[in-house]
Tab-separated table of N, CA and C in Angstrom:
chain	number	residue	atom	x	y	z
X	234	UNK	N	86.228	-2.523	-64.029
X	234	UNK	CA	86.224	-3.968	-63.877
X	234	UNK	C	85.081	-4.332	-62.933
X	235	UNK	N	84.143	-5.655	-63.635
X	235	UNK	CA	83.017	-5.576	-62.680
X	235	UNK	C	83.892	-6.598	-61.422
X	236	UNK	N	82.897	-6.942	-60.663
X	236	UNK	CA	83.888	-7.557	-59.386
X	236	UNK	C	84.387	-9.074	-59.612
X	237	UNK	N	85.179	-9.156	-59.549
X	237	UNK	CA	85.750	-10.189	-60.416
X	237	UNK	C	86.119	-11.559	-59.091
X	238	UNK	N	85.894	-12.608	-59.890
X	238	UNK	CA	86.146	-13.682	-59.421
X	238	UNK	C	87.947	-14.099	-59.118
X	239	UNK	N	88.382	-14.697	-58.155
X	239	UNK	CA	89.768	-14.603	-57.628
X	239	UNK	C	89.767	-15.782	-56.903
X	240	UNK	N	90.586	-17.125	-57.855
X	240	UNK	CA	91.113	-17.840	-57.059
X	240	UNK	C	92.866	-18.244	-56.621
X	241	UNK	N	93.650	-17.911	-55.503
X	241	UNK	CA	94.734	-18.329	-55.331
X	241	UNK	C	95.225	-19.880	-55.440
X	242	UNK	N	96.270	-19.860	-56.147
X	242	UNK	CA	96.999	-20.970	-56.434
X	242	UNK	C	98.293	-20.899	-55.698
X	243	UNK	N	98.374	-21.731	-54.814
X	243	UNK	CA	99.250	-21.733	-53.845
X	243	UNK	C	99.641	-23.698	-54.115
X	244	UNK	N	100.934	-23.548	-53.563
X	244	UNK	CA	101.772	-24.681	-53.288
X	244	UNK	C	103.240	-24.224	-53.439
X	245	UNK	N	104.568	-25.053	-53.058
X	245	UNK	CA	106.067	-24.996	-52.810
X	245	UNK	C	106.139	-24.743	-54.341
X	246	UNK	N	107.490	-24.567	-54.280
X	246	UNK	CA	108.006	-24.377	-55.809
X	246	UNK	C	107.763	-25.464	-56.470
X	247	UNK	N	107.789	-25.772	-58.025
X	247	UNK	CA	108.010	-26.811	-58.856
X	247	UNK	C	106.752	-27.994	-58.410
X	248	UNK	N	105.698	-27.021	-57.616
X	248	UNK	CA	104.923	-28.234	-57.477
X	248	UNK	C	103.511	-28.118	-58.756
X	249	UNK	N	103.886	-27.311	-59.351
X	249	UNK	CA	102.835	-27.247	-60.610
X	249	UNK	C	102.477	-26.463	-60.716
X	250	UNK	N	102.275	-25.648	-60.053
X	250	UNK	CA	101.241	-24.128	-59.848
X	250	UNK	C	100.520	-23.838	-61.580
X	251	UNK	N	101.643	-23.477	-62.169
X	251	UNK	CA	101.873	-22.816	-63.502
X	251	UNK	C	101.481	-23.792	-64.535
X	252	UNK	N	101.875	-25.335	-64.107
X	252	UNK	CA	101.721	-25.784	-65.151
X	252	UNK	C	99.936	-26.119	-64.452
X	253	UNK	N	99.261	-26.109	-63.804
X	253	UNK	CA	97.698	-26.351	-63.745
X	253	UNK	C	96.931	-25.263	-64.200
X	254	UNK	N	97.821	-23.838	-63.537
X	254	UNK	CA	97.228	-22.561	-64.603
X	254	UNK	C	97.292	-22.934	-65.994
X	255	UNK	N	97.923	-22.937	-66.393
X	255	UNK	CA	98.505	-23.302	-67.979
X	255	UNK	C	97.078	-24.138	-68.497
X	256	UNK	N	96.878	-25.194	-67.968
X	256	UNK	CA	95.569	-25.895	-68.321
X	256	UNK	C	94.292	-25.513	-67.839
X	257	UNK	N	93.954	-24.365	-67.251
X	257	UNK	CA	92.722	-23.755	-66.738
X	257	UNK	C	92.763	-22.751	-67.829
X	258	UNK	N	93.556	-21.646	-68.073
X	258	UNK	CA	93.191	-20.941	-68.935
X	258	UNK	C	93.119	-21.316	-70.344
X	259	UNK	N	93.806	-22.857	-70.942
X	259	UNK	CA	93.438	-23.269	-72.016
X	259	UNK	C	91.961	-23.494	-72.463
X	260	UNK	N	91.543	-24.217	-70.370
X	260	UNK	CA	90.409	-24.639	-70.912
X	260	UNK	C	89.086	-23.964	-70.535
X	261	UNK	N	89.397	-23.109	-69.970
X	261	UNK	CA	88.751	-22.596	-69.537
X	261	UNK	C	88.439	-20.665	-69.160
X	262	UNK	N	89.230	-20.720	-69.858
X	262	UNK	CA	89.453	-18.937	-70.491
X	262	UNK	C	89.820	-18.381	-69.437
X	263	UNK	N	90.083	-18.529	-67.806
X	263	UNK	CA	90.792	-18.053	-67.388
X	263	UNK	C	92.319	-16.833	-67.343
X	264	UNK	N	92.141	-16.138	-66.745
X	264	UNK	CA	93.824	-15.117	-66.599
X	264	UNK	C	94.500	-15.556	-66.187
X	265	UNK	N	95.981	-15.792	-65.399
X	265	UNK	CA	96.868	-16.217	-65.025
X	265	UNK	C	97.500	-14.988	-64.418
X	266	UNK	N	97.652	-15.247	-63.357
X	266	UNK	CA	98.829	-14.001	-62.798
X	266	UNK	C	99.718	-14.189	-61.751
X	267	UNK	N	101.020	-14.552	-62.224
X	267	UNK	CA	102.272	-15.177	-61.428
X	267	UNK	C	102.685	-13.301	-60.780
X	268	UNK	N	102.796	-13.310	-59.466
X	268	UNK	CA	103.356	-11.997	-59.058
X	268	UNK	C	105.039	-12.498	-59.378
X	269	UNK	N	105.821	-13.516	-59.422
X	269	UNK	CA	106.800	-13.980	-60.008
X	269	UNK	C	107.311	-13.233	-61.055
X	270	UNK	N	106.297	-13.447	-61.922
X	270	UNK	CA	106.495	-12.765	-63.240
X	270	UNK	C	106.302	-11.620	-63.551
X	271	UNK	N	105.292	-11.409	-63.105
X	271	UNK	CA	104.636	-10.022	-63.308
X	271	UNK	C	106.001	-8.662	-62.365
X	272	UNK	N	106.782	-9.121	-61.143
X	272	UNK	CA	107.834	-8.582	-61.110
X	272	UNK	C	109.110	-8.676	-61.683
X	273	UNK	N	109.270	-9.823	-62.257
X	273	UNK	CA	109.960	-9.592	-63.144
X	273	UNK	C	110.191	-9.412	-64.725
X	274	UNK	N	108.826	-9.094	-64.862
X	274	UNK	CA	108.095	-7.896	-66.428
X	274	UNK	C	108.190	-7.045	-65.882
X	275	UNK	N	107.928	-6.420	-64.775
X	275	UNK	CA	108.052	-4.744	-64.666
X	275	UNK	C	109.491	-4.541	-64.248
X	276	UNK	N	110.567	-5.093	-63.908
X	276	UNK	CA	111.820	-4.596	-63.767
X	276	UNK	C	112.602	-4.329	-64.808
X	277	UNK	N	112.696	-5.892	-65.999
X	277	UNK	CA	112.846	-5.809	-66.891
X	277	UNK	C	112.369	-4.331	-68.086
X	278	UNK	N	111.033	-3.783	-67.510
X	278	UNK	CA	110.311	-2.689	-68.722
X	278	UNK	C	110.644	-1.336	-67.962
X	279	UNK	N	111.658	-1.582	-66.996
X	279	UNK	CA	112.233	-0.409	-65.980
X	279	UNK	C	110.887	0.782	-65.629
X	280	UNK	N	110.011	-0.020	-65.248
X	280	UNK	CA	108.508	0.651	-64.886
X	280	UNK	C	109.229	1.346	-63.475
X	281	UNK	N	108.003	2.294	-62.723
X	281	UNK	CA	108.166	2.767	-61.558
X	281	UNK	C	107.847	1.779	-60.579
X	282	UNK	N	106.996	1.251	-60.425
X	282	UNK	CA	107.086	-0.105	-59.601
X	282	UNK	C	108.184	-0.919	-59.772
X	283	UNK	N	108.460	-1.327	-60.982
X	283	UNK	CA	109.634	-2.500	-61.439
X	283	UNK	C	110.911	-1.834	-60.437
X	284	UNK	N	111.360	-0.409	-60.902
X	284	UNK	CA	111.748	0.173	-60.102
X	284	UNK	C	112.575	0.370	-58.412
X	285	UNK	N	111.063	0.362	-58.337
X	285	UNK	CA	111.098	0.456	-56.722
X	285	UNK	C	111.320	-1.318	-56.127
X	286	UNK	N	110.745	-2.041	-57.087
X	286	UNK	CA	110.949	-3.241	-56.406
X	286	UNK	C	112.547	-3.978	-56.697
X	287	UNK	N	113.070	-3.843	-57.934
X	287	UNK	CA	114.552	-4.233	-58.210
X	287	UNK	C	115.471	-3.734	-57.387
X	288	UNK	N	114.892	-2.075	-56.553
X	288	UNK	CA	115.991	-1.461	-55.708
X	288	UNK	C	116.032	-2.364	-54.601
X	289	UNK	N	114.485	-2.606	-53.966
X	289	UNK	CA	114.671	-3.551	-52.548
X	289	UNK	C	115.238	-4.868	-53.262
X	290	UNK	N	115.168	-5.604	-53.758
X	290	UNK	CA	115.497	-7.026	-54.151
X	290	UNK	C	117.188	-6.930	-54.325
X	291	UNK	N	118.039	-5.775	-54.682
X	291	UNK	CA	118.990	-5.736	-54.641
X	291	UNK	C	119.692	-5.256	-53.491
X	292	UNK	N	119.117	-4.788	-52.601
X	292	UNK	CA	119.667	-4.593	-51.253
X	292	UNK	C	118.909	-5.969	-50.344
X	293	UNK	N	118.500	-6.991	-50.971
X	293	UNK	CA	118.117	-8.281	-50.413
X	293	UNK	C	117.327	-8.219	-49.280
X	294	UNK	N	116.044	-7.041	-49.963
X	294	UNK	CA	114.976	-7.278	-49.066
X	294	UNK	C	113.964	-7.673	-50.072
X	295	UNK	N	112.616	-7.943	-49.285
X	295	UNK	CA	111.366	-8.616	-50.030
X	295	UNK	C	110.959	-7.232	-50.048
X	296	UNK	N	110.210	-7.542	-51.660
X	296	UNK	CA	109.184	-6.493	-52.047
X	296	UNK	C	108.101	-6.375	-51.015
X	297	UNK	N	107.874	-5.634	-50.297
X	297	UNK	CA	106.597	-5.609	-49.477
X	297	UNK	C	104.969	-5.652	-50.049
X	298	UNK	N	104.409	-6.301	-49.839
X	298	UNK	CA	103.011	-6.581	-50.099
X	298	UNK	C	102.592	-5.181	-50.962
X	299	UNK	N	102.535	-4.248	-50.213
X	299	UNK	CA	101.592	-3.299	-50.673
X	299	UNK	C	102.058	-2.658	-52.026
X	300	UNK	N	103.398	-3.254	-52.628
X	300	UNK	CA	103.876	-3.252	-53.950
X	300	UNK	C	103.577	-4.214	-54.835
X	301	UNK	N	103.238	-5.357	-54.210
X	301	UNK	CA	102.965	-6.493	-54.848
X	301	UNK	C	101.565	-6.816	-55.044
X	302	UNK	N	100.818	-6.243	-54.259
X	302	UNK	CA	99.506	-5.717	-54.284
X	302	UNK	C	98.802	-4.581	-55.509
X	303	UNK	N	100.216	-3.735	-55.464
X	303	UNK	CA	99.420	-2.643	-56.636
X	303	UNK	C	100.141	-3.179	-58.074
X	304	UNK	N	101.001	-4.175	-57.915
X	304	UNK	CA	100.996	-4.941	-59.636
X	304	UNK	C	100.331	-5.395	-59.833
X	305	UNK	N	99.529	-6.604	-59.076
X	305	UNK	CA	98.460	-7.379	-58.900
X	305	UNK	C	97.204	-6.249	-59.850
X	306	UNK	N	96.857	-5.578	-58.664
X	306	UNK	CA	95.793	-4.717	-59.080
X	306	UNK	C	95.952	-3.932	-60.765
X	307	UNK	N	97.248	-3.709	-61.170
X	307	UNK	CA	97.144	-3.255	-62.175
X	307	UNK	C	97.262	-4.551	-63.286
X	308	UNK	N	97.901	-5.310	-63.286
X	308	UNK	CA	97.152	-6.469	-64.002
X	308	UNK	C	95.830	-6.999	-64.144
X	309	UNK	N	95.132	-6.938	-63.202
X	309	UNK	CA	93.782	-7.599	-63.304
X	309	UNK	C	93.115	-6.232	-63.745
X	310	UNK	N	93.530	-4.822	-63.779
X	310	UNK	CA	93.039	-3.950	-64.349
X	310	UNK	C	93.218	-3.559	-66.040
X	311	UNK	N	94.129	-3.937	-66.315
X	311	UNK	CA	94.752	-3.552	-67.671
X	311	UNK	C	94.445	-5.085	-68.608
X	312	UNK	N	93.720	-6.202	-67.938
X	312	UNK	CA	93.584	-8.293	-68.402
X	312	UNK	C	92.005	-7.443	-69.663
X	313	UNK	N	91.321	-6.992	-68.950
X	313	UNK	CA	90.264	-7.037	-69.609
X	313	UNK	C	89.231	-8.081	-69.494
X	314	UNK	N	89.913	-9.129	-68.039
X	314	UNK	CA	89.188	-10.168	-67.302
X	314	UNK	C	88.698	-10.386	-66.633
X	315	UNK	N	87.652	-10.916	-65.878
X	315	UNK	CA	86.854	-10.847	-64.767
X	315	UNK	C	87.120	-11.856	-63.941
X	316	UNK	N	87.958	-13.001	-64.369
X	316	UNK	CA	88.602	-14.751	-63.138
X	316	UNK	C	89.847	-14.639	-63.459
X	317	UNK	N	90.731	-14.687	-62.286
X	317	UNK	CA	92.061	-14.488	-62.192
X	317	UNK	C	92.465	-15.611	-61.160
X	318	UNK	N	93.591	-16.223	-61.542
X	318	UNK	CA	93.857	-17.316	-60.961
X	318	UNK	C	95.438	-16.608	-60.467
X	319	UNK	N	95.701	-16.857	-59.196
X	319	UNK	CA	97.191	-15.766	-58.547
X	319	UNK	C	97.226	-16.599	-58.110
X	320	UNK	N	98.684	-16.941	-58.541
X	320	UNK	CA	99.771	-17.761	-58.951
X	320	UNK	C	101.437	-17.677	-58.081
X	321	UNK	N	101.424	-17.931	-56.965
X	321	UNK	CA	102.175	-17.570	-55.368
X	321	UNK	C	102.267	-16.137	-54.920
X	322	UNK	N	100.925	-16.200	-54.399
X	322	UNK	CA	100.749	-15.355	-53.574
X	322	UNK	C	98.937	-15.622	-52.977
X	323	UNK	N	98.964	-15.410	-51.630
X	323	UNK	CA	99.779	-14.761	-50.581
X	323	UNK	C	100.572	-15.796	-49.734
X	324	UNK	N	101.600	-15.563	-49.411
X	324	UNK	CA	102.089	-16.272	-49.111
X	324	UNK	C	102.042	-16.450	-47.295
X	325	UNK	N	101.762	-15.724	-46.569
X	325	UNK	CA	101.411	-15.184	-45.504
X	325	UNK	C	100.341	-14.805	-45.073
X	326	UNK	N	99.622	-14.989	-43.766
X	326	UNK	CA	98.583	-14.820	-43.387
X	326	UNK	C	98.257	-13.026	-44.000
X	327	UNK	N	99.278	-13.012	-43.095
X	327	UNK	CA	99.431	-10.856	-43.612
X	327	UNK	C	99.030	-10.660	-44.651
X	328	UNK	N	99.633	-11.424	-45.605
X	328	UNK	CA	99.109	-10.812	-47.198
X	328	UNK	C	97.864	-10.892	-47.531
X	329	UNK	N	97.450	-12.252	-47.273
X	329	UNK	CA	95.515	-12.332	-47.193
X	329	UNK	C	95.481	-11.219	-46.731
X	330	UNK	N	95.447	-10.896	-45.505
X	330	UNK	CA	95.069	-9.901	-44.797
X	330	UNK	C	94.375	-8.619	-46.006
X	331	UNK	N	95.556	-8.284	-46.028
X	331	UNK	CA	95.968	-7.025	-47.115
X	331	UNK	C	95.603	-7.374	-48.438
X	332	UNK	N	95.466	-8.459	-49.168
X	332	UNK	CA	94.601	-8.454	-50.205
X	332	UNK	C	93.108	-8.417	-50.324
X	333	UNK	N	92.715	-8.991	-49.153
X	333	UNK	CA	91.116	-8.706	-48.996
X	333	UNK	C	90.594	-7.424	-49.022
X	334	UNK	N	91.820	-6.716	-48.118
X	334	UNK	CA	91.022	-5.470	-47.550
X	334	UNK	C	91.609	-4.437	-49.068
X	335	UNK	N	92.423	-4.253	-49.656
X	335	UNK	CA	92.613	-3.650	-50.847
X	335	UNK	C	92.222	-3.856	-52.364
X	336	UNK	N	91.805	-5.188	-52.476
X	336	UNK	CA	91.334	-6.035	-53.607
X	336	UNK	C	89.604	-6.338	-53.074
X	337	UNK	N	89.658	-7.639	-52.846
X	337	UNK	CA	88.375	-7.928	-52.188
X	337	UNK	C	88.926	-9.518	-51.503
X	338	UNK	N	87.699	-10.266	-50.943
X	338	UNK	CA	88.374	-11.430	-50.366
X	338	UNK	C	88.408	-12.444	-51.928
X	339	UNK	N	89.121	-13.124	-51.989
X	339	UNK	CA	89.273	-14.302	-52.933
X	339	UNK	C	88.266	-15.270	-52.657
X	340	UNK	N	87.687	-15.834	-53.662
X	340	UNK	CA	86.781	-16.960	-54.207
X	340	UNK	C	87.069	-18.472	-53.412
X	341	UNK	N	88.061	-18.640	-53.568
X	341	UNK	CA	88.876	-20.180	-53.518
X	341	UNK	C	90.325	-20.093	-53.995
X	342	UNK	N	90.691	-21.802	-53.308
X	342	UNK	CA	91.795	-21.688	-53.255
X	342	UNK	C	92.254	-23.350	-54.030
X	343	UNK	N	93.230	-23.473	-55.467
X	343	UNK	CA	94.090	-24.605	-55.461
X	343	UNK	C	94.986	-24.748	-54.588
């Protein structure tokens, strides 16, 4: 993957996120990548990540970043895309943190 363009889409729940993705990648060929979803496609496909993350979520802890980080990464690896629009996340200074330094820094931000 050449180095790819990365903008976060951040806001509260139900404030659109998905539905403004929804109209960027119509119009604009954009990827979409809800870590939302994307954990709950890999639990559902009983992956090793899906896995590891359904075990913490059922003992009612948060998936920790550096899991949510390597779905991330394997989505934007397996898209065949170079602009990815991530879709709540980071939600925390920390996570920037940790996505810059494992990914690269992000482009911009909705």
């Amino acid at each position: 993957m050449t180095s790819p363009t990365i903008l976060f889409v951040l806001g509260a729940p139900g404030a659109g996120k998905g539905t403004q993705c929804a109209k960027i990648v119509e119009k604009h060929g954009w990827t979409h990548l809800s870590t939302g979803d994307l954990l709950r496609k890999e639990t559902a496909e009983g992956s090793e990540l899906g896995l590891q993350a359904q075990d913490l979520m059922q003992q009612g802890q948060l998936v920790p970043t550096s899991l949510v980080l390597d779905l991330l990464l394997q989505a934007m690896q397996n898209s065949g895309s170079d602009r990815f629009l991530i879709d709540g996340f980071p939600r925390k200074l920390e996570q920037l943190q940790e996505f810059e330094e494992k990914i690269k820094p992000c482009d911009g931000v909705l």
